[in-house]
Amino acid sequence: MKNLVILVAFLSVFSSCSKDDAVTMDSTSYYGKWTLVSMSGSIPNSEATGTAMEWQEFYLFNTNGTFTKSRERNSVKTSISGTYTTTIQSDGIFFELTYPNDSEIIGSCYGNQKEQLYLTGNNSLSSTWSYCDGPKLKYKR
């Protein structure tokens, strides 16, 4: 009987978790322009938004598996295009962006002309660059 009570308590705890953070977009509703809305570093309270950010940038995802990333920093505009794939994982939709050549605007932990992004529960797009001490970047449609 004691084991049954423990099992019921265990299942209750895990089945009562909120689904508020679940990704609500389907795998095709991410097409279009995603604009950088905030960036922050590893230092507490370092978030910057709008014109206070070090640069302005956006991604434009096309339905044919191609994208363009564009950044403006110190009045210099840089753009690069490439291809992307998406995977639906248990914790959301992940993007792998592949660039044809190296560029200073690729935000990657690996330096291999690839970049990874993921859709968050509040329907924003985030970069994985922060996993390796890069800035935490958040994009909105």
Tab-separated table of N, CA and C in Angstrom, residues 57 59 67-73 76-82 98-115 129:
chain	number	residue	atom	x	y	z
A	57	GLU	N	19.541	43.358	-35.999
A	57	GLU	CA	19.608	42.297	-36.998
A	57	GLU	C	18.279	41.588	-37.127
A	59	TYR	N	16.459	37.775	-39.147
A	59	TYR	CA	16.478	36.601	-40.019
A	59	TYR	C	15.227	36.653	-40.871
A	67	PHE	N	17.363	31.067	-46.076
A	67	PHE	CA	17.184	32.200	-45.165
A	67	PHE	C	18.220	33.256	-45.476
A	68	THR	N	17.985	34.442	-44.962
A	68	THR	CA	18.949	35.535	-45.008
A	68	THR	C	19.063	36.105	-43.606
A	69	LYS	N	20.282	36.356	-43.186
A	69	LYS	CA	20.536	37.037	-41.920
A	69	LYS	C	21.167	38.369	-42.262
A	70	SER	N	20.669	39.421	-41.644
A	70	SER	CA	21.177	40.759	-41.916
A	70	SER	C	21.445	41.470	-40.597
A	71	ARG	N	22.597	42.122	-40.505
A	71	ARG	CA	22.970	42.846	-39.285
A	71	ARG	C	23.472	44.238	-39.650
A	72	GLU	N	23.094	45.211	-38.823
A	72	GLU	CA	23.642	46.559	-38.944
A	72	GLU	C	24.331	46.904	-37.634
A	73	ARG	N	25.635	47.227	-37.749
A	73	ARG	CA	26.436	47.581	-36.582
A	73	ARG	C	27.337	48.736	-36.971
A	76	VAL	N	27.223	49.922	-40.511
A	76	VAL	CA	27.682	48.995	-41.548
A	76	VAL	C	26.690	47.837	-41.602
A	77	LYS	N	26.123	47.601	-42.790
A	77	LYS	CA	25.167	46.511	-42.976
A	77	LYS	C	25.868	45.309	-43.588
A	78	THR	N	25.617	44.145	-42.989
A	78	THR	CA	26.177	42.891	-43.476
A	78	THR	C	25.049	41.890	-43.608
A	79	SER	N	24.993	41.202	-44.740
A	79	SER	CA	23.979	40.169	-44.954
A	79	SER	C	24.636	38.917	-45.499
A	80	ILE	N	24.058	37.795	-45.152
A	80	ILE	CA	24.526	36.511	-45.671
A	80	ILE	C	23.315	35.590	-45.745
A	81	SER	N	23.289	34.749	-46.761
A	81	SER	CA	22.189	33.808	-46.947
A	81	SER	C	22.709	32.386	-46.871
A	82	GLY	N	21.799	31.466	-46.591
A	82	GLY	CA	22.159	30.062	-46.508
A	82	GLY	C	20.921	29.194	-46.524
A	98	THR	N	22.870	26.733	-42.071
A	98	THR	CA	24.155	26.443	-42.688
A	98	THR	C	24.505	27.574	-43.643
A	99	TYR	N	25.687	28.128	-43.449
A	99	TYR	CA	26.163	29.248	-44.261
A	99	TYR	C	27.172	28.740	-45.293
A	100	PRO	N	27.210	29.353	-46.487
A	100	PRO	CA	28.135	28.893	-47.525
A	100	PRO	C	29.593	29.276	-47.260
A	101	ASN	N	29.805	30.314	-46.478
A	101	ASN	CA	31.162	30.735	-46.136
A	101	ASN	C	31.144	31.419	-44.780
A	102	ASP	N	32.312	31.685	-44.242
A	102	ASP	CA	32.421	32.277	-42.919
A	102	ASP	C	31.998	33.746	-42.959
A	103	SER	N	31.472	34.224	-41.843
A	103	SER	CA	31.067	35.619	-41.717
A	103	SER	C	31.116	36.002	-40.253
A	104	GLU	N	31.432	37.248	-39.985
A	104	GLU	CA	31.481	37.730	-38.601
A	104	GLU	C	30.114	37.749	-37.936
A	105	ILE	N	29.039	37.663	-38.696
A	105	ILE	CA	27.713	37.720	-38.086
A	105	ILE	C	27.139	36.348	-37.737
A	106	ILE	N	27.883	35.278	-37.977
A	106	ILE	CA	27.427	33.942	-37.583
A	106	ILE	C	27.655	33.797	-36.082
A	107	GLY	N	26.581	33.581	-35.340
A	107	GLY	CA	26.663	33.411	-33.888
A	107	GLY	C	26.665	31.941	-33.535
A	108	SER	N	27.850	31.368	-33.385
A	108	SER	CA	27.956	29.929	-33.219
A	108	SER	C	28.977	29.561	-32.154
A	109	CYS	N	28.735	28.454	-31.505
A	109	CYS	CA	29.691	27.920	-30.538
A	109	CYS	C	30.805	27.127	-31.212
A	110	TYR	N	30.606	26.749	-32.459
A	110	TYR	CA	31.489	25.772	-33.085
A	110	TYR	C	32.398	26.325	-34.171
A	111	GLY	N	32.099	27.482	-34.734
A	111	GLY	CA	32.934	28.050	-35.774
A	111	GLY	C	32.936	27.237	-37.059
A	112	ASN	N	31.859	26.516	-37.318
A	112	ASN	CA	31.818	25.627	-38.485
A	112	ASN	C	30.797	26.071	-39.534
A	113	GLN	N	30.544	27.347	-39.615
A	113	GLN	CA	29.590	27.911	-40.573
A	113	GLN	C	28.178	27.385	-40.343
A	114	LYS	N	27.875	27.039	-39.093
A	114	LYS	CA	26.526	26.613	-38.725
A	114	LYS	C	26.089	27.404	-37.502
A	115	GLU	N	24.791	27.593	-37.413
A	115	GLU	CA	24.218	28.331	-36.303
A	115	GLU	C	22.956	27.589	-35.878
A	129	TRP	N	23.868	30.442	-29.034
A	129	TRP	CA	25.199	31.025	-28.879
A	129	TRP	C	25.528	31.271	-27.405
